[in-house]
PDB file of C-alpha atoms and ligand atoms in Angstrom:
ATOM      1  CA  MET A 655       2.723  13.494   8.445  1.00 78.00           C
ATOM      2  CA  GLU A 656       4.513  16.692   7.490  1.00 90.00           C
ATOM      3  CA  PRO A 657       2.187  19.583   6.760  1.00 93.00           C
ATOM      4  CA  ALA A 658       2.301  21.148   3.276  1.00 96.00           C
ATOM      5  CA  ALA A 659      -0.234  23.891   3.915  1.00 97.00           C
ATOM      6  CA  ARG A 660      -2.237  25.114   6.879  1.00 97.00           C
ATOM      7  CA  ALA A 661      -5.160  27.531   7.019  1.00 98.00           C
ATOM      8  CA  ARG A 662      -6.726  28.833  10.209  1.00 98.00           C
ATOM      9  CA  GLY A 663      -9.837  30.934  10.584  1.00 98.00           C
ATOM     10  CA  ILE A 664      -9.876  32.137   7.002  1.00 98.00           C
ATOM     11  CA  ILE A 665     -12.509  34.749   6.231  1.00 98.00           C
ATOM     12  CA  LYS A 666     -12.845  36.088   2.700  1.00 98.00           C
ATOM     13  CA  THR A 667     -15.615  38.413   1.611  1.00 98.00           C
ATOM     14  CA  TYR A 668     -16.593  39.943  -1.720  1.00 97.00           C
ATOM     15  CA  GLY A 669     -18.734  42.938  -0.797  1.00 95.00           C
ATOM     16  CA  ASP A 670     -21.726  41.488   1.032  1.00 95.00           C
ATOM     17  CA  VAL A 671     -20.878  37.906   0.040  1.00 96.00           C
ATOM     18  CA  VAL A 672     -18.995  35.889   2.652  1.00 97.00           C
ATOM     19  CA  ALA A 673     -17.190  33.386   0.408  1.00 98.00           C
ATOM     20  CA  LEU A 674     -15.190  31.801   3.264  1.00 98.00           C
ATOM     21  CA  ASP A 675     -16.432  32.022   6.829  1.00 98.00           C
ATOM     22  CA  GLY A 676     -13.775  30.860   9.292  1.00 98.00           C
ATOM     23  CA  VAL A 677     -12.177  27.994   7.360  1.00 98.00           C
ATOM     24  CA  ASP A 678      -9.491  25.705   8.812  1.00 98.00           C
ATOM     25  CA  LEU A 679      -7.662  23.385   6.441  1.00 98.00           C
ATOM     26  CA  ASP A 680      -4.665  21.075   6.769  1.00 97.00           C
ATOM     27  CA  ILE A 681      -2.942  19.600   3.728  1.00 97.00           C
ATOM     28  CA  GLY A 682      -0.295  17.001   4.448  1.00 96.00           C
ATOM     29  CA  ALA A 683       2.745  16.289   2.289  1.00 96.00           C
ATOM     30  CA  GLY A 684       1.999  13.222   0.186  1.00 96.00           C
ATOM     31  CA  GLN A 685      -1.703  13.617   0.718  1.00 96.00           C
ATOM     32  CA  VAL A 686      -4.399  14.055  -1.936  1.00 97.00           C
ATOM     33  CA  HIS A 687      -6.968  16.257  -0.270  1.00 98.00           C
ATOM     34  CA  GLY A 688     -10.344  16.725  -1.924  1.00 97.00           C
ATOM     35  CA  LEU A 689     -12.479  19.842  -1.580  1.00 97.00           C
ATOM     36  CA  VAL A 690     -16.158  19.294  -2.202  1.00 96.00           C
ATOM     37  CA  GLY A 691     -19.284  21.336  -1.729  1.00 96.00           C
ATOM     38  CA  PRO A 692     -22.252  22.778  -3.563  1.00 95.00           C
ATOM     39  CA  ASN A 693     -21.808  25.486  -6.225  1.00 95.00           C
ATOM     40  CA  GLY A 694     -20.734  28.702  -4.529  1.00 96.00           C
ATOM     41  CA  ALA A 695     -19.470  26.909  -1.402  1.00 97.00           C
ATOM     42  CA  GLY A 696     -16.082  28.648  -1.613  1.00 97.00           C
ATOM     43  CA  LYS A 697     -13.855  25.935  -3.093  1.00 97.00           C
ATOM     44  CA  THR A 698     -12.342  28.039  -5.889  1.00 97.00           C
ATOM     45  CA  THR A 699     -11.907  30.970  -3.500  1.00 97.00           C
ATOM     46  CA  LEU A 700      -9.966  28.795  -1.042  1.00 98.00           C
ATOM     47  CA  LEU A 701      -7.783  27.275  -3.790  1.00 97.00           C
ATOM     48  CA  GLY A 702      -7.110  30.783  -5.155  1.00 97.00           C
ATOM     49  CA  LEU A 703      -5.875  31.878  -1.723  1.00 97.00           C
ATOM     50  CA  LEU A 704      -3.503  28.897  -1.600  1.00 97.00           C
ATOM     51  CA  LEU A 705      -2.146  29.896  -5.017  1.00 95.00           C
ATOM     52  CA  GLY A 706      -1.650  33.459  -3.809  1.00 94.00           C
ATOM     53  CA  LEU A 707      -4.138  34.876  -6.331  1.00 94.00           C
ATOM     54  CA  ALA A 708      -5.941  36.760  -3.553  1.00 95.00           C
ATOM     55  CA  THR A 709      -5.496  37.385   0.149  1.00 96.00           C
ATOM     56  CA  ALA A 710      -7.808  36.544   3.028  1.00 97.00           C
ATOM     57  CA  ASP A 711      -9.550  39.306   4.997  1.00 98.00           C
ATOM     58  CA  THR A 712      -8.570  37.628   8.254  1.00 98.00           C
ATOM     59  CA  GLY A 713      -7.003  34.366   9.336  1.00 98.00           C
ATOM     60  CA  THR A 714      -3.639  32.802   8.629  1.00 97.00           C
ATOM     61  CA  LEU A 715      -2.629  30.797   5.621  1.00 97.00           C
ATOM     62  CA  GLU A 716       0.760  29.155   5.446  1.00 96.00           C
ATOM     63  CA  VAL A 717       2.246  27.241   2.531  1.00 95.00           C
ATOM     64  CA  LEU A 718       4.804  25.184   4.441  1.00 94.00           C
ATOM     65  CA  ALA A 719       6.090  23.251   1.429  1.00 90.00           C
ATOM     66  CA  PRO A 720       6.720  25.640  -1.465  1.00 90.00           C
ATOM     67  CA  PRO A 721       6.783  26.013  -4.400  1.00 93.00           C
ATOM     68  CA  VAL A 722       3.064  25.906  -5.058  1.00 95.00           C
ATOM     69  CA  ALA A 723       1.685  25.453  -8.580  1.00 93.00           C
ATOM     70  CA  GLY A 724      -1.690  24.860 -10.138  1.00 94.00           C
ATOM     71  CA  PHE A 725      -4.648  26.776 -11.469  1.00 91.00           C
ATOM     72  CA  VAL A 726      -8.225  27.836 -10.756  1.00 91.00           C
ATOM     73  CA  ASP A 727     -10.914  28.492 -13.369  1.00 82.00           C
ATOM     74  CA  GLY A 728      -8.874  26.784 -16.092  1.00 82.00           C
ATOM     75  CA  PRO A 729      -5.182  27.157 -16.877  1.00 85.00           C
ATOM     76  CA  GLY A 730      -3.786  30.336 -18.470  1.00 86.00           C
ATOM     77  CA  LEU A 731      -2.387  29.397 -21.891  1.00 91.00           C
ATOM     78  CA  TYR A 732      -1.250  31.229 -25.040  1.00 93.00           C
ATOM     79  CA  PRO A 733      -3.793  30.257 -27.726  1.00 94.00           C
ATOM     80  CA  THR A 734      -1.515  30.976 -30.707  1.00 96.00           C
ATOM     81  CA  LEU A 735       1.365  28.850 -29.404  1.00 96.00           C
ATOM     82  CA  THR A 736       1.492  25.068 -29.640  1.00 96.00           C
ATOM     83  CA  ALA A 737       1.286  22.910 -26.533  1.00 97.00           C
ATOM     84  CA  ARG A 738       5.054  22.373 -26.595  1.00 96.00           C
ATOM     85  CA  GLN A 739       5.746  26.105 -27.124  1.00 96.00           C
ATOM     86  CA  ASN A 740       3.472  26.979 -24.203  1.00 95.00           C
ATOM     87  CA  LEU A 741       5.429  24.724 -21.883  1.00 95.00           C
ATOM     88  CA  ALA A 742       8.802  25.844 -23.281  1.00 94.00           C
ATOM     89  CA  ALA A 743       7.838  29.470 -22.623  1.00 93.00           C
ATOM     90  CA  LEU A 744       6.848  28.582 -19.091  1.00 91.00           C
ATOM     91  CA  ALA A 745      10.053  26.632 -18.524  1.00 90.00           C
ATOM     92  CA  ALA A 746      12.088  29.628 -19.721  1.00 90.00           C
ATOM     93  CA  LEU A 747      10.124  31.922 -17.399  1.00 87.00           C
ATOM     94  CA  HIS A 748      10.891  29.691 -14.415  1.00 82.00           C
ATOM     95  CA  ARG A 749      14.484  29.068 -15.554  1.00 82.00           C
ATOM     96  CA  GLU A 750      13.751  25.352 -15.764  1.00 78.00           C
ATOM     97  CA  PRO A 751      15.479  23.261 -18.438  1.00 78.00           C
ATOM     98  CA  THR A 752      13.225  22.704 -21.461  1.00 81.00           C
ATOM     99  CA  ALA A 753      14.176  19.030 -21.313  1.00 80.00           C
ATOM    100  CA  GLY A 754      11.257  18.464 -18.962  1.00 89.00           C
ATOM    101  CA  VAL A 755       8.720  19.703 -21.512  1.00 94.00           C
ATOM    102  CA  ASP A 756       8.267  16.539 -23.562  1.00 93.00           C
ATOM    103  CA  GLU A 757       8.287  14.441 -20.422  1.00 93.00           C
ATOM    104  CA  ALA A 758       5.475  16.536 -18.938  1.00 94.00           C
ATOM    105  CA  LEU A 759       3.486  16.302 -22.189  1.00 95.00           C
ATOM    106  CA  ALA A 760       3.897  12.528 -22.214  1.00 94.00           C
ATOM    107  CA  GLU A 761       2.797  12.270 -18.597  1.00 92.00           C
ATOM    108  CA  VAL A 762      -0.571  13.849 -19.346  1.00 93.00           C
ATOM    109  CA  GLY A 763      -0.939  12.014 -22.662  1.00 92.00           C
ATOM    110  CA  LEU A 764      -0.530  15.002 -25.002  1.00 95.00           C
ATOM    111  CA  THR A 765       2.508  13.836 -26.981  1.00 95.00           C
ATOM    112  CA  ASP A 766       0.484  13.355 -30.164  1.00 96.00           C
ATOM    113  CA  VAL A 767      -0.818  16.933 -30.162  1.00 96.00           C
ATOM    114  CA  ALA A 768       2.346  18.612 -28.795  1.00 96.00           C
ATOM    115  CA  GLY A 769       2.828  20.522 -32.077  1.00 96.00           C
ATOM    116  CA  ASP A 770      -0.793  21.715 -32.340  1.00 97.00           C
ATOM    117  CA  ARG A 771      -1.874  25.247 -31.489  1.00 97.00           C
ATOM    118  CA  VAL A 772      -3.670  25.473 -28.139  1.00 96.00           C
ATOM    119  CA  ARG A 773      -6.389  27.605 -29.816  1.00 95.00           C
ATOM    120  CA  GLY A 774      -7.905  24.419 -31.192  1.00 94.00           C
ATOM    121  CA  PHE A 775      -7.695  22.444 -27.937  1.00 95.00           C
ATOM    122  CA  SER A 776     -10.767  21.009 -26.260  1.00 92.00           C
ATOM    123  CA  LEU A 777     -11.561  21.672 -22.592  1.00 90.00           C
ATOM    124  CA  GLY A 778     -10.091  18.312 -21.580  1.00 91.00           C
ATOM    125  CA  MET A 779      -6.883  18.937 -23.540  1.00 93.00           C
ATOM    126  CA  ARG A 780      -6.512  22.367 -21.918  1.00 93.00           C
ATOM    127  CA  GLN A 781      -6.973  20.828 -18.483  1.00 92.00           C
ATOM    128  CA  ARG A 782      -4.280  18.266 -19.209  1.00 93.00           C
ATOM    129  CA  LEU A 783      -1.896  20.895 -20.574  1.00 95.00           C
ATOM    130  CA  GLY A 784      -2.538  22.960 -17.438  1.00 94.00           C
ATOM    131  CA  LEU A 785      -1.483  20.015 -15.311  1.00 94.00           C
ATOM    132  CA  ALA A 786       1.635  19.504 -17.459  1.00 94.00           C
ATOM    133  CA  ALA A 787       2.456  23.193 -16.936  1.00 93.00           C
ATOM    134  CA  ALA A 788       2.095  22.769 -13.179  1.00 92.00           C
ATOM    135  CA  LEU A 789       4.384  19.719 -13.271  1.00 91.00           C
ATOM    136  CA  LEU A 790       7.141  21.705 -14.986  1.00 90.00           C
ATOM    137  CA  THR A 791       7.728  23.913 -11.973  1.00 87.00           C
ATOM    138  CA  ARG A 792       8.165  20.854  -9.752  1.00 90.00           C
ATOM    139  CA  PRO A 793       5.743  21.955  -7.019  1.00 94.00           C
ATOM    140  CA  ARG A 794       5.688  20.609  -3.471  1.00 96.00           C
ATOM    141  CA  LEU A 795       2.088  21.763  -3.194  1.00 97.00           C
ATOM    142  CA  LEU A 796      -0.205  21.257  -6.181  1.00 97.00           C
ATOM    143  CA  VAL A 797      -3.537  23.100  -6.298  1.00 97.00           C
ATOM    144  CA  LEU A 798      -6.096  22.029  -8.899  1.00 95.00           C
ATOM    145  CA  ASP A 799      -9.616  23.368  -9.384  1.00 94.00           C
ATOM    146  CA  GLU A 800     -11.818  20.640 -10.856  1.00 92.00           C
ATOM    147  CA  PRO A 801      -8.932  18.955 -12.714  1.00 90.00           C
ATOM    148  CA  ALA A 802     -11.143  16.111 -13.967  1.00 87.00           C
ATOM    149  CA  ASN A 803     -13.575  18.537 -15.607  1.00 86.00           C
ATOM    150  CA  GLY A 804     -14.036  17.742 -19.299  1.00 86.00           C
ATOM    151  CA  LEU A 805     -11.746  14.717 -19.301  1.00 90.00           C
ATOM    152  CA  ASP A 806     -12.502  11.592 -21.308  1.00 90.00           C
ATOM    153  CA  PRO A 807     -11.856   8.257 -19.557  1.00 90.00           C
ATOM    154  CA  ALA A 808      -8.306   8.005 -20.958  1.00 88.00           C
ATOM    155  CA  GLY A 809      -7.524  11.602 -19.955  1.00 88.00           C
ATOM    156  CA  LYS A 810      -8.884  10.975 -16.492  1.00 91.00           C
ATOM    157  CA  ARG A 811      -6.647   7.952 -16.121  1.00 91.00           C
ATOM    158  CA  HIS A 812      -3.610  10.030 -17.097  1.00 89.00           C
ATOM    159  CA  VAL A 813      -4.495  12.785 -14.650  1.00 92.00           C
ATOM    160  CA  HIS A 814      -5.256  10.363 -11.812  1.00 94.00           C
ATOM    161  CA  ARG A 815      -1.975   8.557 -12.427  1.00 94.00           C
ATOM    162  CA  VAL A 816       0.000  11.828 -12.373  1.00 94.00           C
ATOM    163  CA  ILE A 817      -1.683  12.957  -9.153  1.00 95.00           C
ATOM    164  CA  ALA A 818      -1.086   9.606  -7.462  1.00 95.00           C
ATOM    165  CA  ARG A 819       2.560   9.628  -8.586  1.00 94.00           C
ATOM    166  CA  LEU A 820       3.112  13.152  -7.228  1.00 95.00           C
ATOM    167  CA  ALA A 821       1.528  12.233  -3.896  1.00 96.00           C
ATOM    168  CA  ALA A 822       3.726   9.139  -3.681  1.00 96.00           C
ATOM    169  CA  ASP A 823       6.704  11.483  -4.183  1.00 95.00           C
ATOM    170  CA  GLY A 824       5.572  13.512  -1.173  1.00 96.00           C
ATOM    171  CA  VAL A 825       3.801  16.369  -2.975  1.00 96.00           C
ATOM    172  CA  GLY A 826       0.744  17.717  -1.187  1.00 97.00           C
ATOM    173  CA  VAL A 827      -2.195  17.845  -3.582  1.00 97.00           C
ATOM    174  CA  VAL A 828      -5.425  19.718  -2.994  1.00 97.00           C
ATOM    175  CA  LEU A 829      -8.136  19.547  -5.607  1.00 96.00           C
ATOM    176  CA  SER A 830     -11.807  20.339  -5.939  1.00 96.00           C
ATOM    177  CA  SER A 831     -14.304  18.064  -7.598  1.00 93.00           C
ATOM    178  CA  HIS A 832     -18.006  17.511  -7.996  1.00 92.00           C
ATOM    179  CA  ARG A 833     -17.520  13.818  -8.696  1.00 90.00           C
ATOM    180  CA  MET A 834     -17.791  11.798  -5.522  1.00 89.00           C
ATOM    181  CA  ASP A 835     -16.569   8.647  -7.296  1.00 87.00           C
ATOM    182  CA  ASP A 836     -13.367  10.469  -8.334  1.00 89.00           C
ATOM    183  CA  LEU A 837     -12.842  11.572  -4.745  1.00 90.00           C
ATOM    184  CA  ALA A 838     -13.206   8.049  -3.429  1.00 90.00           C
ATOM    185  CA  GLU A 839     -10.674   6.848  -5.992  1.00 91.00           C
ATOM    186  CA  LEU A 840      -8.142   9.647  -5.596  1.00 93.00           C
ATOM    187  CA  CYS A 841      -8.322  11.310  -2.200  1.00 95.00           C
ATOM    188  CA  SER A 842      -7.281  10.156   1.227  1.00 93.00           C
ATOM    189  CA  GLU A 843      -8.791  13.174   2.971  1.00 96.00           C
ATOM    190  CA  VAL A 844     -11.756  15.298   2.114  1.00 96.00           C
ATOM    191  CA  THR A 845     -13.054  18.654   3.280  1.00 97.00           C
ATOM    192  CA  LEU A 846     -16.689  19.452   2.651  1.00 97.00           C
ATOM    193  CA  LEU A 847     -17.521  23.147   2.394  1.00 97.00           C
ATOM    194  CA  CYS A 848     -21.006  24.551   2.539  1.00 96.00           C
ATOM    195  CA  ALA A 849     -21.678  28.280   2.262  1.00 96.00           C
ATOM    196  CA  GLY A 850     -18.091  29.114   3.208  1.00 97.00           C
ATOM    197  CA  ARG A 851     -17.931  26.851   6.254  1.00 97.00           C
ATOM    198  CA  VAL A 852     -16.289  23.475   6.805  1.00 97.00           C
ATOM    199  CA  VAL A 853     -19.051  20.962   7.555  1.00 96.00           C
ATOM    200  CA  PHE A 854     -16.778  17.895   7.416  1.00 96.00           C
ATOM    201  CA  SER A 855     -13.048  17.235   7.292  1.00 97.00           C
ATOM    202  CA  GLY A 856     -11.431  13.829   7.538  1.00 96.00           C
ATOM    203  CA  PRO A 857     -10.807  10.531   5.771  1.00 95.00           C
ATOM    204  CA  VAL A 858     -13.054   9.649   2.820  1.00 92.00           C
ATOM    205  CA  ALA A 859     -14.249   6.487   4.583  1.00 90.00           C
ATOM    206  CA  LYS A 860     -15.365   8.552   7.556  1.00 93.00           C
ATOM    207  CA  LEU A 861     -17.385  10.818   5.260  1.00 93.00           C
ATOM    208  CA  ALA A 862     -19.164   7.778   3.817  1.00 88.00           C
ATOM    209  CA  ALA A 863     -20.102   6.769   7.362  1.00 87.00           C
ATOM    210  CA  GLU A 864     -21.903  10.107   7.794  1.00 86.00           C
ATOM    211  CA  ALA A 865     -24.471   9.043   5.223  1.00 83.00           C
ATOM    212  CA  GLY A 866     -26.914   7.711   7.815  1.00 80.00           C
ATOM    213  CA  GLU A 867     -29.734   5.514   6.627  1.00 84.00           C
ATOM    214  CA  LEU A 868     -29.618   5.018   2.864  1.00 88.00           C
ATOM    215  CA  GLY A 869     -32.584   4.630   0.549  1.00 92.00           C
ATOM    216  CA  TYR A 870     -32.532   1.251  -1.225  1.00 95.00           C
ATOM    217  CA  GLY A 871     -34.155   0.671  -4.595  1.00 96.00           C
ATOM    218  CA  VAL A 872     -35.922  -2.709  -4.759  1.00 97.00           C
ATOM    219  CA  LEU A 873     -36.515  -4.300  -8.161  1.00 97.00           C
ATOM    220  CA  THR A 874     -38.726  -7.393  -8.129  1.00 97.00           C
ATOM    221  CA  SER A 875     -40.860  -9.525 -10.412  1.00 97.00           C
ATOM    222  CA  ASP A 876     -44.033  -8.026  -8.873  1.00 96.00           C
ATOM    223  CA  GLU A 877     -43.901  -4.354  -7.801  1.00 96.00           C
ATOM    224  CA  ALA A 878     -47.420  -4.215  -6.295  1.00 96.00           C
ATOM    225  CA  ARG A 879     -46.907  -7.234  -4.049  1.00 97.00           C
ATOM    226  CA  ALA A 880     -43.404  -6.094  -3.154  1.00 97.00           C
ATOM    227  CA  VAL A 881     -44.815  -2.759  -1.935  1.00 97.00           C
ATOM    228  CA  ALA A 882     -47.366  -4.623   0.187  1.00 97.00           C
ATOM    229  CA  VAL A 883     -44.668  -6.878   1.663  1.00 97.00           C
ATOM    230  CA  ALA A 884     -42.370  -3.889   2.364  1.00 97.00           C
ATOM    231  CA  SER A 885     -45.192  -1.974   4.027  1.00 97.00           C
ATOM    232  CA  GLY A 886     -45.765  -4.945   6.341  1.00 96.00           C
ATOM    233  CA  THR A 887     -42.095  -5.341   7.277  1.00 96.00           C
ATOM    234  CA  THR A 888     -41.309  -4.109  10.785  1.00 96.00           C
ATOM    235  CA  GLY A 889     -38.697  -1.334  10.972  1.00 95.00           C
ATOM    236  CA  LEU A 890     -38.885  -0.579   7.255  1.00 96.00           C
ATOM    237  CA  ARG A 891     -40.266   2.582   5.682  1.00 95.00           C
ATOM    238  CA  VAL A 892     -41.470   2.793   2.116  1.00 96.00           C
ATOM    239  CA  ALA A 893     -39.863   6.010   0.798  1.00 93.00           C
ATOM    240  CA  GLY A 894     -41.228   5.684  -2.734  1.00 94.00           C
ATOM    241  CA  THR A 895     -42.961   3.369  -5.139  1.00 93.00           C
ATOM    242  CA  ASP A 896     -42.589   2.609  -8.846  1.00 91.00           C
ATOM    243  CA  PRO A 897     -39.795   1.862  -8.391  1.00 92.00           C
ATOM    244  CA  LEU A 898     -40.007   0.763  -4.768  1.00 96.00           C
ATOM    245  CA  VAL A 899     -37.550   2.552  -2.454  1.00 96.00           C
ATOM    246  CA  VAL A 900     -37.225   1.529   1.197  1.00 97.00           C
ATOM    247  CA  ARG A 901     -35.308   2.789   4.206  1.00 94.00           C
ATOM    248  CA  GLY A 902     -34.400   0.978   7.364  1.00 93.00           C
ATOM    249  CA  PRO A 903     -31.698  -0.811   9.343  1.00 92.00           C
ATOM    250  CA  ALA A 904     -29.863  -3.782   7.834  1.00 92.00           C
ATOM    251  CA  ASP A 905     -31.903  -6.395   9.718  1.00 95.00           C
ATOM    252  CA  ALA A 906     -35.150  -4.923   8.380  1.00 96.00           C
ATOM    253  CA  LEU A 907     -33.728  -5.111   4.843  1.00 96.00           C
ATOM    254  CA  ASP A 908     -32.729  -8.740   5.451  1.00 96.00           C
ATOM    255  CA  ASP A 909     -36.235  -9.412   6.702  1.00 97.00           C
ATOM    256  CA  LEU A 910     -37.705  -7.855   3.560  1.00 97.00           C
ATOM    257  CA  VAL A 911     -35.682 -10.168   1.311  1.00 97.00           C
ATOM    258  CA  VAL A 912     -36.821 -13.263   3.228  1.00 97.00           C
ATOM    259  CA  ARG A 913     -40.455 -12.140   3.199  1.00 97.00           C
ATOM    260  CA  LEU A 914     -40.367 -11.375  -0.551  1.00 97.00           C
ATOM    261  CA  VAL A 915     -39.064 -14.852  -1.311  1.00 96.00           C
ATOM    262  CA  HIS A 916     -41.700 -16.443   0.957  1.00 96.00           C
ATOM    263  CA  ALA A 917     -44.364 -14.459  -0.881  1.00 96.00           C
ATOM    264  CA  GLY A 918     -43.118 -15.871  -4.187  1.00 96.00           C
ATOM    265  CA  VAL A 919     -41.794 -12.484  -5.346  1.00 97.00           C
ATOM    266  CA  ALA A 920     -38.416 -12.709  -7.092  1.00 97.00           C
ATOM    267  CA  LEU A 921     -35.813 -10.123  -6.019  1.00 97.00           C
ATOM    268  CA  ARG A 922     -33.892  -8.775  -9.018  1.00 97.00           C
ATOM    269  CA  GLU A 923     -31.929  -5.916  -7.445  1.00 96.00           C
ATOM    270  CA  LEU A 924     -31.447  -4.324  -4.044  1.00 96.00           C
ATOM    271  CA  ALA A 925     -29.038  -1.376  -4.108  1.00 93.00           C
ATOM    272  CA  PRO A 926     -28.599   2.093  -2.566  1.00 91.00           C
ATOM    273  CA  VAL A 927     -30.282   4.777  -4.670  1.00 91.00           C
ATOM    274  CA  VAL A 928     -27.352   7.117  -4.157  1.00 88.00           C
ATOM    275  CA  SER A 929     -23.833   6.115  -3.102  1.00 88.00           C
ATOM    276  CA  PRO A 930     -22.901   6.536   0.576  1.00 88.00           C
ATOM    277  CA  LEU A 931     -20.563   9.445  -0.297  1.00 91.00           C
ATOM    278  CA  GLU A 932     -23.275  11.236  -2.230  1.00 91.00           C
ATOM    279  CA  ALA A 933     -25.774  10.581   0.538  1.00 90.00           C
ATOM    280  CA  ALA A 934     -23.319  12.025   3.084  1.00 92.00           C
ATOM    281  CA  PHE A 935     -22.805  15.072   0.867  1.00 93.00           C
ATOM    282  CA  LEU A 936     -26.562  15.622   0.636  1.00 89.00           C
ATOM    283  CA  ALA A 937     -27.115  15.051   4.350  1.00 89.00           C
ATOM    284  CA  LEU A 938     -24.287  17.339   5.502  1.00 92.00           C
ATOM    285  CA  THR A 939     -25.046  20.154   3.065  1.00 91.00           C
ATOM    286  CA  GLY A 940     -28.724  20.053   3.945  1.00 85.00           C
ATOM    287  CA  ALA A 941     -29.762  19.363   0.348  1.00 74.00           C
ATOM    288  CA  GLU A 942     -32.967  17.451  -0.312  1.00 50.00           C
ATOM    289  CA  GLU A 943     -32.382  13.801  -0.997  1.00 46.00           C
ATOM    290  CA  ALA A 944     -33.484  12.441  -4.344  1.00 43.00           C
ATOM    291  CA  SER A 945     -35.687   9.791  -2.847  1.00 42.00           C
TER     292      SER A 945
HETATM  293  N1  LIG B1361     -14.340  37.688  -7.655  1.00 54.54           N
HETATM  294  C1  LIG B1361     -15.510  37.580  -7.028  1.00 54.54           C
HETATM  295  N2  LIG B1361     -16.326  38.639  -6.872  1.00 54.54           N
HETATM  296  C2  LIG B1361     -17.491  38.529  -6.230  1.00 54.54           C
HETATM  297  N3  LIG B1361     -17.947  37.396  -5.675  1.00 54.54           N
HETATM  298  C3  LIG B1361     -17.190  36.298  -5.785  1.00 54.54           C
HETATM  299  C4  LIG B1361     -15.942  36.322  -6.474  1.00 54.54           C
HETATM  300  N4  LIG B1361     -15.404  35.089  -6.413  1.00 54.54           N
HETATM  301  C5  LIG B1361     -16.300  34.325  -5.747  1.00 54.54           C
HETATM  302  N5  LIG B1361     -17.361  35.055  -5.353  1.00 54.54           N
HETATM  303  C6  LIG B1361     -18.499  34.553  -4.563  1.00 54.54           C
HETATM  304  O1  LIG B1361     -17.987  33.788  -3.490  1.00 54.54           O
HETATM  305  C7  LIG B1361     -18.756  32.610  -3.279  1.00 54.54           C
HETATM  306  C8  LIG B1361     -17.884  31.394  -3.410  1.00 54.54           C
HETATM  307  O2  LIG B1361     -17.516  31.238  -4.765  1.00 54.54           O
HETATM  308  P1  LIG B1361     -16.527  30.087  -5.275  1.00 54.54           P
HETATM  309  O3  LIG B1361     -16.262  30.362  -6.714  1.00 54.54           O
HETATM  310  O4  LIG B1361     -15.363  30.014  -4.372  1.00 54.54           O
HETATM  311  O5  LIG B1361     -17.428  28.788  -5.112  1.00 54.54           O
HETATM  312  P2  LIG B1361     -17.125  27.274  -5.596  1.00 54.54           P
HETATM  313  O6  LIG B1361     -17.280  26.417  -4.395  1.00 54.54           O
HETATM  314  O7  LIG B1361     -15.851  27.216  -6.335  1.00 54.54           O
HETATM  315  O8  LIG B1361     -18.369  26.999  -6.566  1.00 54.54           O
HETATM  316  P3  LIG B1361     -18.454  26.073  -7.889  1.00 54.54           P
HETATM  317  O9  LIG B1361     -18.740  24.673  -7.405  1.00 54.54           O
HETATM  318  O10 LIG B1361     -19.645  26.604  -8.617  1.00 54.54           O
HETATM  319  O11 LIG B1361     -17.194  26.191  -8.667  1.00 54.54           O
HETATM  320  C9  LIG B1361     -19.911  32.688  -4.277  1.00 54.54           C
HETATM  321  O12 LIG B1361     -21.011  33.243  -3.632  1.00 54.54           O
HETATM  322  C10 LIG B1361     -19.376  33.597  -5.350  1.00 54.54           C
HETATM  323  O13 LIG B1361     -20.444  34.264  -5.978  1.00 54.54           O
HETATM  324 MG1  LIG B1362     -15.382  26.701  -8.251  1.00 54.54          MG
END
């Protein structure tokens, strides 16, 4: 795969705060690359560097497939202009034909409000207009900071469709998100940052495999007896009760189900308490698990 951007050994400090501490990152053309990490991990800082909004203290950062477009901390828009006027102004600035404006508005689902002043736009509408603005400049590298933030389900579908379409056209996309389900849906690769360092980088499926042993919630017809049965099941640990949460290898879970049925306890639900991706996030960032 052709590289769209490459970062090596990036260090970025703000006074005493080390926002990025030796970060390597590879974004491929046609790849949707997700950046995740706890608040303050350095995601916005890294995306800002890619957009050229700041420079690294040390390290090398190459955008190999320009032009780059996108935004961090919300798109910059003129509040007194309408959505269409905002994009027309941008098109004029970049010497792009204004013909693309309505197309871009349609792509993000803003056709109906194209003539409305941006002042009255909701967060989700601003996010979508920001994406439309980025589309206008026909980027080869698209950088988006929490693009799904504030989007209703229809808006999210529009944005996901646009991102998938761009990637299919060979655009490299890098985006940050706090929603692990969005990442699974959208991204092929993911980089997990924690306190300015990369703690994981690779395919989404590989991140899920880092989850280790998951906690499973067990809903039955008789909680008290289910706890007793679980406690007596070899290889299984009871991580919590009311509701019952157990941990253990798959064969121990199988054994639990069989033993519950033999004990006359009906099993109503057996499911991971947190998704594998979330569990991996918590494990790799050293956060306490919920169960
Ligand atoms: N302009 C700045 N001046 C001072 N410190 C900053 C600045 N920008 C970021 N930082 C610090 O750098 C660190 C990384 O911040 P950053 O905004 O990149 O995190 P983030 O991963 O985007 O977090 P979030 O999930 O909350 O958006 C934080 O400790 C933050 O306080
Ligand atoms: Mg941020």
